[in-house]
mmCIF file of C-alpha atoms and ligand atoms in Angstrom:
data_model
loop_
_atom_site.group_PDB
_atom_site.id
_atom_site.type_symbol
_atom_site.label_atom_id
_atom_site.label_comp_id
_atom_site.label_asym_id
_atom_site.label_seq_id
_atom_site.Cartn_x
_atom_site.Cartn_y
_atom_site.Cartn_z
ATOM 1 C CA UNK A 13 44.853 -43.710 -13.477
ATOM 2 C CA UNK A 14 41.965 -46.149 -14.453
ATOM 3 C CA UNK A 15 39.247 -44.733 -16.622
ATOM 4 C CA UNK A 16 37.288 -44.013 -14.090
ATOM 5 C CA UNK A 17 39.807 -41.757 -12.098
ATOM 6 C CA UNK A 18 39.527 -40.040 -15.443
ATOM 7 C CA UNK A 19 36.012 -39.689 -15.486
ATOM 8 C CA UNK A 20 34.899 -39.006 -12.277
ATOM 9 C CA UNK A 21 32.660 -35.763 -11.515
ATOM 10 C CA UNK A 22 33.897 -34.213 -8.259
ATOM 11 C CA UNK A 23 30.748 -32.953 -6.575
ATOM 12 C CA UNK A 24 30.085 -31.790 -2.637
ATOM 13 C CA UNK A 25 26.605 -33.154 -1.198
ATOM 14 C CA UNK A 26 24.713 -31.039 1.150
ATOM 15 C CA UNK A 27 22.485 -32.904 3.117
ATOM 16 C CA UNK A 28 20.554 -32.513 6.397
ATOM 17 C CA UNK A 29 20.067 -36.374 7.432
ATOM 18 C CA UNK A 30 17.124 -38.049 7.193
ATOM 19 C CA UNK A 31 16.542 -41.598 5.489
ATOM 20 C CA UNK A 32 16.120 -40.132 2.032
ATOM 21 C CA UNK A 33 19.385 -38.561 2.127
ATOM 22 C CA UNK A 34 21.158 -41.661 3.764
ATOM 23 C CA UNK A 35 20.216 -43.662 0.417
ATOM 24 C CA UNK A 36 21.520 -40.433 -1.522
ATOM 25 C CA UNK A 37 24.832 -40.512 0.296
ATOM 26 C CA UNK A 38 25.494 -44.738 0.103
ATOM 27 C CA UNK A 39 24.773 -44.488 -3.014
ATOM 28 C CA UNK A 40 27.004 -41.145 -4.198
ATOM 29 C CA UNK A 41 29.730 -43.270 -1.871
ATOM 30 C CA UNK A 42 29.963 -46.721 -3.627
ATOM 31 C CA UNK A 43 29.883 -44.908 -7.258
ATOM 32 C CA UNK A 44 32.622 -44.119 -8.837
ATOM 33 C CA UNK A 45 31.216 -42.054 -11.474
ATOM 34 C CA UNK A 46 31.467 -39.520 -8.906
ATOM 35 C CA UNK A 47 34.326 -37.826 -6.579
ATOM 36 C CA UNK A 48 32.891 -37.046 -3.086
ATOM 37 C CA UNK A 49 34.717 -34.235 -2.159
ATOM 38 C CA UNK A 50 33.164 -33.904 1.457
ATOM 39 C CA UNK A 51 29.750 -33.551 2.347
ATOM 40 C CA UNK A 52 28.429 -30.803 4.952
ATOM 41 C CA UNK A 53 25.594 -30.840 6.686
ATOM 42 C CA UNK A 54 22.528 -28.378 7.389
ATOM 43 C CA UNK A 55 19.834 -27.832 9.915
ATOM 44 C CA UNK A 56 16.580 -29.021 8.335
ATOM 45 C CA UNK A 57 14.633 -32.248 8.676
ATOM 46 C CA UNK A 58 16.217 -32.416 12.294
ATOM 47 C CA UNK A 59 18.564 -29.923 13.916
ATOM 48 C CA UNK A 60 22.137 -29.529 13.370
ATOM 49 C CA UNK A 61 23.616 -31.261 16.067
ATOM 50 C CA UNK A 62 21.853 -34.543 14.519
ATOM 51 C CA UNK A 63 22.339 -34.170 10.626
ATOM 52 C CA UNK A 64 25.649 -33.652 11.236
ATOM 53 C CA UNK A 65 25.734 -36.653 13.864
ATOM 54 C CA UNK A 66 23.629 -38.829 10.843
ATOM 55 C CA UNK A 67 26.146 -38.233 8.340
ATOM 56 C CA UNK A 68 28.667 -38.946 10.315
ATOM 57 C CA UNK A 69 27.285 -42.549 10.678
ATOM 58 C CA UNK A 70 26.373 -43.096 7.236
ATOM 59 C CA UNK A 71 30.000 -42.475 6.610
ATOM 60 C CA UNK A 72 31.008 -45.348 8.880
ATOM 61 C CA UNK A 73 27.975 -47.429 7.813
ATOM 62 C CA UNK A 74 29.670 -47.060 4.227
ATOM 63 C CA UNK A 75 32.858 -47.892 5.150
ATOM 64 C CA UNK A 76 34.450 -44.265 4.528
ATOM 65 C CA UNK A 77 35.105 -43.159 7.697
ATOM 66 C CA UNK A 78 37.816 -40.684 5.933
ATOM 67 C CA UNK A 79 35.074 -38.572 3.896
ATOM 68 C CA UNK A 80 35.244 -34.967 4.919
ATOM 69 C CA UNK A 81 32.343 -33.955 6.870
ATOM 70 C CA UNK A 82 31.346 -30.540 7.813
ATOM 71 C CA UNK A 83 29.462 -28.486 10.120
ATOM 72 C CA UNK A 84 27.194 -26.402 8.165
ATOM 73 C CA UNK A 85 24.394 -23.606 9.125
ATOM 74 C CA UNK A 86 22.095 -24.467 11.962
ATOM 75 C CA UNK A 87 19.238 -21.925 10.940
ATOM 76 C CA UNK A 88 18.241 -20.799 7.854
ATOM 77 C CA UNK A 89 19.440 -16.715 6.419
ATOM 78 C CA UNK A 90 16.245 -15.369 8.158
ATOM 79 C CA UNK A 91 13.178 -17.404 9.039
ATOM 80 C CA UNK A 92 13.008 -19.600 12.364
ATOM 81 C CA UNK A 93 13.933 -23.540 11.222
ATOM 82 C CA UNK A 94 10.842 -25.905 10.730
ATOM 83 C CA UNK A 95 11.915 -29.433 11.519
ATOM 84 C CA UNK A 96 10.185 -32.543 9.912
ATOM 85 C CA UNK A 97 10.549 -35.349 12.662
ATOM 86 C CA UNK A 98 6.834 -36.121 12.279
ATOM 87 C CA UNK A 99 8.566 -37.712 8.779
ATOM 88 C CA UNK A 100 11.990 -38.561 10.098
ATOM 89 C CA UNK A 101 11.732 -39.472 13.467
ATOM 90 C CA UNK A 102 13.119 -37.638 16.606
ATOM 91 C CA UNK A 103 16.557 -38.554 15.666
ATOM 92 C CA UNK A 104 16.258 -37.999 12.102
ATOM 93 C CA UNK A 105 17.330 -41.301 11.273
ATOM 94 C CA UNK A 106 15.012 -43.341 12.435
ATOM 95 C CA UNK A 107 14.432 -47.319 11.880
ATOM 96 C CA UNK A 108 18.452 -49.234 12.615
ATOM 97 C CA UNK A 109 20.157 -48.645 15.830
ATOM 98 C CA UNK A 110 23.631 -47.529 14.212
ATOM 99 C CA UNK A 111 26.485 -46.966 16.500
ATOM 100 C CA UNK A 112 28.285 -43.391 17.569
ATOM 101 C CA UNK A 113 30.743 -42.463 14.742
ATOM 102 C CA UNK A 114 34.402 -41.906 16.168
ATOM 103 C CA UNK A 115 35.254 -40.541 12.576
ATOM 104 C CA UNK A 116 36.235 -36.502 13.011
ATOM 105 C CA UNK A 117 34.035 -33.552 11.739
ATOM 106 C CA UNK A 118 36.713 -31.233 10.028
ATOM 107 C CA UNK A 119 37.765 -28.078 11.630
ATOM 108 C CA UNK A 120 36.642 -25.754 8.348
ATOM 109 C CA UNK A 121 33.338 -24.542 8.288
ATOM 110 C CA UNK A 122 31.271 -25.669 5.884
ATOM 111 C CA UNK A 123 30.267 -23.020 4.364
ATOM 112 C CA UNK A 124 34.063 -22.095 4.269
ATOM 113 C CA UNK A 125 35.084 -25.430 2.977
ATOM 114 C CA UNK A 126 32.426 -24.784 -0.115
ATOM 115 C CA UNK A 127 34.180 -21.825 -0.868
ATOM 116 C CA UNK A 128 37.076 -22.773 -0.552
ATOM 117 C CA UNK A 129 36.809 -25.804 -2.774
ATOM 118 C CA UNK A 130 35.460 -23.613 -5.313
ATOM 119 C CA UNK A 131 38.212 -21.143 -5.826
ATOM 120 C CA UNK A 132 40.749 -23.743 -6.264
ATOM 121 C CA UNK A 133 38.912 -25.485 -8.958
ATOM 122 C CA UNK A 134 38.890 -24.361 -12.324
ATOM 123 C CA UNK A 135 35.821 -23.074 -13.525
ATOM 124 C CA UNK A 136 32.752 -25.456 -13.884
ATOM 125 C CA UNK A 137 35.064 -27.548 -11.905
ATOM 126 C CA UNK A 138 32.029 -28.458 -8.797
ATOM 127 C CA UNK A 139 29.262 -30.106 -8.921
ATOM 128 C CA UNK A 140 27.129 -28.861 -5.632
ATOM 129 C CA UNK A 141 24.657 -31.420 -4.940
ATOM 130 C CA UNK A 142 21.928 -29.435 -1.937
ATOM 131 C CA UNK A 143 19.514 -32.203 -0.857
ATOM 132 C CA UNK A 144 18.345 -30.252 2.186
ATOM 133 C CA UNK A 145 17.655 -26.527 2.994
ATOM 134 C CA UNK A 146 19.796 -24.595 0.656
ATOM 135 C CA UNK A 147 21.483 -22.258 3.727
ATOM 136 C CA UNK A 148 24.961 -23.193 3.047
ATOM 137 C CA UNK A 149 24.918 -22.996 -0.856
ATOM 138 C CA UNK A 150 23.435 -19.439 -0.389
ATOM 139 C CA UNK A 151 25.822 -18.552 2.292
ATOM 140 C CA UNK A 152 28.459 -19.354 0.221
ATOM 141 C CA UNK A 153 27.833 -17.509 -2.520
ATOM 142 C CA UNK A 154 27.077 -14.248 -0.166
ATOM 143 C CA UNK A 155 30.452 -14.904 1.019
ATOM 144 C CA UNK A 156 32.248 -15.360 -1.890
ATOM 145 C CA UNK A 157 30.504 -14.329 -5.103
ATOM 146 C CA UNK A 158 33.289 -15.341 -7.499
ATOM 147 C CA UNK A 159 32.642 -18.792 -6.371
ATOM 148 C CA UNK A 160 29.528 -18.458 -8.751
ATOM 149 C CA UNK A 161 31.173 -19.484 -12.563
ATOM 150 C CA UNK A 162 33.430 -22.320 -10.374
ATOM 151 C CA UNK A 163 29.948 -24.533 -9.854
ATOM 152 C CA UNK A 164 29.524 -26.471 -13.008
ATOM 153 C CA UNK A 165 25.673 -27.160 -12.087
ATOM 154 C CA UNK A 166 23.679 -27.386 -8.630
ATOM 155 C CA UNK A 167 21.439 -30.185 -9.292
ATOM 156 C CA UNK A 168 19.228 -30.040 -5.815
ATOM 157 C CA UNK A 169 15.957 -31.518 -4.716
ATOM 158 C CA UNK A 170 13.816 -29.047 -3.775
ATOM 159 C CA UNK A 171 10.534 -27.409 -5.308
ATOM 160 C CA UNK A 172 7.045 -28.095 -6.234
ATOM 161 C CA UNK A 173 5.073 -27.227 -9.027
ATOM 162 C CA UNK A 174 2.352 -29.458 -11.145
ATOM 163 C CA UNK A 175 2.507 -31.672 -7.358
ATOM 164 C CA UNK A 176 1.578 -29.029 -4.799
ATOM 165 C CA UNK A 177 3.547 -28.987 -1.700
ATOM 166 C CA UNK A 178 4.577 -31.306 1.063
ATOM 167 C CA UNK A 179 4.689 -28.985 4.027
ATOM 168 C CA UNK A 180 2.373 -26.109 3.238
ATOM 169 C CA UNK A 181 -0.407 -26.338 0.464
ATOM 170 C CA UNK A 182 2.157 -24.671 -2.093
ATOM 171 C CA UNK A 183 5.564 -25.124 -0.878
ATOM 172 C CA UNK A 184 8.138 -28.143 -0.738
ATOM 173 C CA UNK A 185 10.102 -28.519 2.307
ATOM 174 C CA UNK A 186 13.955 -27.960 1.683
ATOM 175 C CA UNK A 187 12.672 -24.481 -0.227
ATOM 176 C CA UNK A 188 10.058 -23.762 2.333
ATOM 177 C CA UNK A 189 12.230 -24.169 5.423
ATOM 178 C CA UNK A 190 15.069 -21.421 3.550
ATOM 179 C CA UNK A 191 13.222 -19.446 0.981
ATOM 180 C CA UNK A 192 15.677 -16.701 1.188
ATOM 181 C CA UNK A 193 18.005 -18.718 0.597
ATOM 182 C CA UNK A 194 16.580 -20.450 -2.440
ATOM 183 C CA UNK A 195 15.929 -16.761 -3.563
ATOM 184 C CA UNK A 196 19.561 -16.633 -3.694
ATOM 185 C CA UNK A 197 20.646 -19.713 -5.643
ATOM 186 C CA UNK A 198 17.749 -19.489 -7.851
ATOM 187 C CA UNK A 199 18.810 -15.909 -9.186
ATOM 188 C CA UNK A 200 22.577 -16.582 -8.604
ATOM 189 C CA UNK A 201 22.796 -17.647 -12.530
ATOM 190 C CA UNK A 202 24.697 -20.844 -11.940
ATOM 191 C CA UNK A 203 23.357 -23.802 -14.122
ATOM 192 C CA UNK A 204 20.444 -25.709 -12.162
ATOM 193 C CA UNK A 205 18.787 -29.001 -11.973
ATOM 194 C CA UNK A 206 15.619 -29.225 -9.682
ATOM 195 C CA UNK A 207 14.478 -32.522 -8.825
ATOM 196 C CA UNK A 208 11.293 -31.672 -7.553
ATOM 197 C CA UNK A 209 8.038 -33.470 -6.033
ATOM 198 C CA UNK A 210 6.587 -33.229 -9.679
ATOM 199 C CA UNK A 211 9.004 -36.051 -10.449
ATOM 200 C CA UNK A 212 10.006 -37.292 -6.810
ATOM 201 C CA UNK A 213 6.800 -38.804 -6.575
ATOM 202 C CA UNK A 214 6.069 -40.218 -9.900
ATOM 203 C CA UNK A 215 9.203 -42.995 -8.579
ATOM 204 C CA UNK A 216 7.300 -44.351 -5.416
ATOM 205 C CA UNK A 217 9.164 -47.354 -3.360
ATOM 206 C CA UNK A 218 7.456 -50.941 -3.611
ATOM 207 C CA UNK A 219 7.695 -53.581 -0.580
ATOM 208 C CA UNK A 220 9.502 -55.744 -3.426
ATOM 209 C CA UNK A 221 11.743 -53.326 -3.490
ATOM 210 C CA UNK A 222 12.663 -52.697 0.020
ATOM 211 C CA UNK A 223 12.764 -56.173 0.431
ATOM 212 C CA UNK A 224 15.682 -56.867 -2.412
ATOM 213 C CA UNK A 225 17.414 -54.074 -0.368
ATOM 214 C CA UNK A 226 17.491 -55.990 2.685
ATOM 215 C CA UNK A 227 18.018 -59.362 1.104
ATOM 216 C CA UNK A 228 21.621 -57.933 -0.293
ATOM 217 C CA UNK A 229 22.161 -59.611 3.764
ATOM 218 C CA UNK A 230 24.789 -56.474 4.518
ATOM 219 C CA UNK A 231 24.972 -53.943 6.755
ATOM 220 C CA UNK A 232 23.851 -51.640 4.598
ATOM 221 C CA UNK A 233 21.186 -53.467 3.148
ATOM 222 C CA UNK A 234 20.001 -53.973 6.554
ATOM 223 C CA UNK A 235 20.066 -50.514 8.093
ATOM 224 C CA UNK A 236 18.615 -48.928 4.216
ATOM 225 C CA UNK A 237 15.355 -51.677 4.645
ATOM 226 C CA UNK A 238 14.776 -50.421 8.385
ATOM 227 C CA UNK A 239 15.318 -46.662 7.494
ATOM 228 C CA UNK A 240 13.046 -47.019 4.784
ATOM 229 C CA UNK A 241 10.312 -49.380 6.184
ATOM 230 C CA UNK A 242 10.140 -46.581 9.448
ATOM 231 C CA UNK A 243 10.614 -43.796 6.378
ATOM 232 C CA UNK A 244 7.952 -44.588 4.054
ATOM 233 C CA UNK A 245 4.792 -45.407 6.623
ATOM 234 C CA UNK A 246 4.369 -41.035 6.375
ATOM 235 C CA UNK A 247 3.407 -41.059 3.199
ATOM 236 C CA UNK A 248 2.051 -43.786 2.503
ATOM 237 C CA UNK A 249 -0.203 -42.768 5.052
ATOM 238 C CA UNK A 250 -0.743 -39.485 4.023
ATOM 239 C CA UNK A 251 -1.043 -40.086 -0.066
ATOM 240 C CA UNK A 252 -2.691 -43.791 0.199
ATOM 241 C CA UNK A 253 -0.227 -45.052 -2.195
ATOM 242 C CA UNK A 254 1.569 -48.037 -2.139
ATOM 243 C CA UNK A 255 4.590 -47.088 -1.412
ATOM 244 C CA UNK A 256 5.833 -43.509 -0.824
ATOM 245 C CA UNK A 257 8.664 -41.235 -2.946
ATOM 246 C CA UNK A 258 12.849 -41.422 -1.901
ATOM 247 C CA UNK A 259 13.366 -37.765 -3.062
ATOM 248 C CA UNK A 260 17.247 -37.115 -2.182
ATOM 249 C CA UNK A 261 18.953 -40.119 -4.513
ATOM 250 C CA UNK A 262 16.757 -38.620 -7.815
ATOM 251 C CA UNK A 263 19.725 -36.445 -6.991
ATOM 252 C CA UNK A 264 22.673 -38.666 -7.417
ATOM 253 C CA UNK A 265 21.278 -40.771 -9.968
ATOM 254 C CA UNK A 266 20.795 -38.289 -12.656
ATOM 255 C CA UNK A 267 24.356 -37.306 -11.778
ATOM 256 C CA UNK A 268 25.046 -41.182 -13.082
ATOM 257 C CA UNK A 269 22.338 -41.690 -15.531
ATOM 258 C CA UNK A 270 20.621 -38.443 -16.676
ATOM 259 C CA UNK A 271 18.701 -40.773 -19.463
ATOM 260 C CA UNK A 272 16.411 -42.009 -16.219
ATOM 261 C CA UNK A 273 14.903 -38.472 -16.284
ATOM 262 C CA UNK A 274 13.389 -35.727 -19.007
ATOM 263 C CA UNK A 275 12.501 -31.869 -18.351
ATOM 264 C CA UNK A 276 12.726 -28.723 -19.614
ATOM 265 C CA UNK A 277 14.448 -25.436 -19.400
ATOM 266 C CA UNK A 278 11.848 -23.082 -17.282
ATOM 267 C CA UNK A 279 12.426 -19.884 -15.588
ATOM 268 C CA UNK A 280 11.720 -20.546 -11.846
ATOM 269 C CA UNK A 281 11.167 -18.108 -9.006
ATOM 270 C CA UNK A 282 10.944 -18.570 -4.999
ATOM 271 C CA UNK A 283 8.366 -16.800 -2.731
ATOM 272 C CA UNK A 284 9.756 -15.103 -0.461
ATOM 273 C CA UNK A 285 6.525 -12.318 0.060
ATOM 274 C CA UNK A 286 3.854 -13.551 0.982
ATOM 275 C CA UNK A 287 3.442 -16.282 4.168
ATOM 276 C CA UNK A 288 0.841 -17.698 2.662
ATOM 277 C CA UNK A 289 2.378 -19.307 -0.310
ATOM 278 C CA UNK A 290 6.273 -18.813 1.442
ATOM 279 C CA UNK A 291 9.012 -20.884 -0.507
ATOM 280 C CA UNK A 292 6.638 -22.030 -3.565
ATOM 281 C CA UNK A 293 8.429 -22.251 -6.863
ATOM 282 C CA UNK A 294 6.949 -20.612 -9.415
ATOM 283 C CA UNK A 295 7.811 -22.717 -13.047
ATOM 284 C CA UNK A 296 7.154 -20.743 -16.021
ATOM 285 C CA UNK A 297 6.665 -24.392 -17.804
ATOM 286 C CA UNK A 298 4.669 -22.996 -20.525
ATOM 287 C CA UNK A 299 6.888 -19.580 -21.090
ATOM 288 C CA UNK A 300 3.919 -17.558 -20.124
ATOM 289 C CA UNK A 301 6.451 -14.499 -19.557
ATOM 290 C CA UNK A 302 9.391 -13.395 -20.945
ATOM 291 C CA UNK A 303 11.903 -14.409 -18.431
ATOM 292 C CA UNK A 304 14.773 -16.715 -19.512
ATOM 293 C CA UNK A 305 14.961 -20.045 -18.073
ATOM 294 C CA UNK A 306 17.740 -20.221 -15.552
ATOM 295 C CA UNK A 307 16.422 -24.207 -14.130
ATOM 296 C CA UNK A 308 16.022 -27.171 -16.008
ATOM 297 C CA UNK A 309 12.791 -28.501 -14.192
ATOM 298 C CA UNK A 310 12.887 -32.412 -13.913
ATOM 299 C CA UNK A 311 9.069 -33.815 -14.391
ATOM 300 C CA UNK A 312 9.241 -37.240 -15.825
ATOM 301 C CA UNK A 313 11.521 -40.326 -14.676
ATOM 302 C CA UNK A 314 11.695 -43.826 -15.223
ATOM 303 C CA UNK A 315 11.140 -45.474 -12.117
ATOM 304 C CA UNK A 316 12.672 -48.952 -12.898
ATOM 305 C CA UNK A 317 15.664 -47.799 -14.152
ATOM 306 C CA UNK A 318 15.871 -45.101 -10.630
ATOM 307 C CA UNK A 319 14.908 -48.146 -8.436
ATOM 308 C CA UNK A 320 17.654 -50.738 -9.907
ATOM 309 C CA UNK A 321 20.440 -47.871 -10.581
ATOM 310 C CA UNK A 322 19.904 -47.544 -6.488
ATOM 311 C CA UNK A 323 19.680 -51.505 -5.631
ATOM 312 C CA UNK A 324 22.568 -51.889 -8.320
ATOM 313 C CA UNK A 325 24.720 -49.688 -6.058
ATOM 314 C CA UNK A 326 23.511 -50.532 -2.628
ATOM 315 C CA UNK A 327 24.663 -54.117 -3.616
ATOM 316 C CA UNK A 328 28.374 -52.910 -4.008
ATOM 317 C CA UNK A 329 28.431 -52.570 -0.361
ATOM 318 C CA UNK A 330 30.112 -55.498 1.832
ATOM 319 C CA UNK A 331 30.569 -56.287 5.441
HETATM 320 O O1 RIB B 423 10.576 -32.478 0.649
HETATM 321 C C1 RIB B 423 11.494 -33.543 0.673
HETATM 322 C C2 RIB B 423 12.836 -33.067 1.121
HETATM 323 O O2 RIB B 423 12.751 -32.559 2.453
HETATM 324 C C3 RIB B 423 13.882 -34.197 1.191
HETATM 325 O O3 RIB B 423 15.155 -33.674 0.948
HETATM 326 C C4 RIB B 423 13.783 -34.657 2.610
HETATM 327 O O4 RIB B 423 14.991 -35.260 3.073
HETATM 328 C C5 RIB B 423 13.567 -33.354 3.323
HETATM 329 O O5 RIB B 423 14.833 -32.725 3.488
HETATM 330 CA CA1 CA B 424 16.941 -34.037 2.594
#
């Protein structure tokens, strides 16, 4: 086995497809830091039918038709789904024409194939890496609790604190769309990493940027520039920036690079009371009570190092 065999961190991606995920997924695919054990998809920016049909053909647009992929939840543990194709466009993937996968979605559910995963690791064996609504992580461990000491860390996106939210005035939408499910993982007592708005948009894209993306002159150069170009005009729009934040791959880089990124141990809790501040995450960042932590709350990052850790990998794609 070469070194990296050795050292690679197996870790299952949960994703509900949209362009921010698709750069989390090519890159998690061409690094070999990390073992993609499958990746299953969610209901969330669009519905189910399409996540699942997007990751499907960012598989193939990676050249890894063979990566597991798995039907996951199509509505959150109790609240009607909220869809965000005012961001995403109506197919969720909005920006390249890429062609129908033939790959296969795999029999096993995915909530099934988490858990199952799980119990024949050894413990802290699974990284679970939620960049969507966190239905199947929650599911999973309502399941199967003893799955719960078998997940070395869940380091998600999701949350909002010092940043305010991104689909109601308080709440950020992966926790917003399954609060009660976030309830769940946040109180489950497995290690967590939260990459939240507070640091998703301190890392906004550049036109520079996008551009070196599509000048790689690949496939998936080509597709990442249009996904992103249709991608970023939202918030760009809606903060005035220059630019707007690629949330998901915060995800996968710190899985690669944790330097890029500093934050602190805080004790977070979801809202799942009231509907007027639904799914916010409370961050006890100053230790205000007497809760102990059980999130290490991501706040600063270094957005050069992010930006070229993502070109860096993009470029190991070829036609
Ligand atoms: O709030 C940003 C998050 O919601 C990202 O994961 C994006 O893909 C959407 O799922
Ligand atoms: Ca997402």
């Amino acid at each position: 086995m070469t070194s990296a065999e050795i050292s690679r961190r197996p870790i299952i991606i949960d994703t509900d497809p949209g362009q921010d995920d698709a750069i989390a997924i090519l890159t998690a695919l061409a690094s070999p830091e990390l073992d993609v054990l499958g990746i299953t998809a969610v209901a969330g920016n669009v519905p189910l039918p399409l996540t699942l049909l997007n990751t499907r053909k960012l598989c193939e647009l990676a050249g890894k038709p063979d990566t597991p992929v798995f039907e996951g939840c199509a509505r959150p543990m109790v609240r009607s789904l909220v869809t965000a194709e005012h961001v995403h466009g109506k197919t969720g993937l909005d920006g390249p024409e890429l062609p129908e996968p033939t790959m296969p979605v795999q029999e096993e559910h995915a909530v099934d194939f988490i858990i199952a995963s799980l119990l024949a690791a050894d413990d802290a064996g699974i990284t679970l890496c939620p960049v969507g609504p966190l239905t199947n992580i929650a599911l999973a461990m309502v399941k199967e609790p003893s799955i719960v000491p078998k997940i070395r860390e869940i380091v998600l996106m999701g949350g909002a604190y010092w940043e305010g939210g991104n689909i109601t005035p308080t709440a950020e939408f992966n926790i917003y769309v399954d609060p009660h499910a976030a309830h769940v993982v946040f109180t489950s007592g497995v290690p967590i990493v939260a990459h939240s708005l507070d640091v998703t948009h301190r890392a906004l894209m550049t036109k520079e940027w996008i551009a070196a993306v599509r000048a790689l002159e690949t496939d998936v150069g080509r597709a990442s520039a249009e996904m992103l170009t249709f991608y970023e005009r939202f918030d760009e729009e809606k903060y005035g920036t220059n630019g707007g934040p690629l949330h998901d791959p915060n995800v996968i880089a710190y899985l690669i690079d944790p330097t890029i990124y500093e934050g602190k141990d805080c004790f977070v809790e979801v809202e799942i009371g009231s509907e007027k501040t639904m799914g916010q995450t409370s961050v006890d960042w100053w230790r205000v009570t007497k809760n102990e932590p059980n999130c290490h709350w991501i706040r600063e990052v270094d957005s050069e190092r992010f930006y070229a850790l993502l070109l860096d990998r993009l470029g190991r794609y070829n036609d």
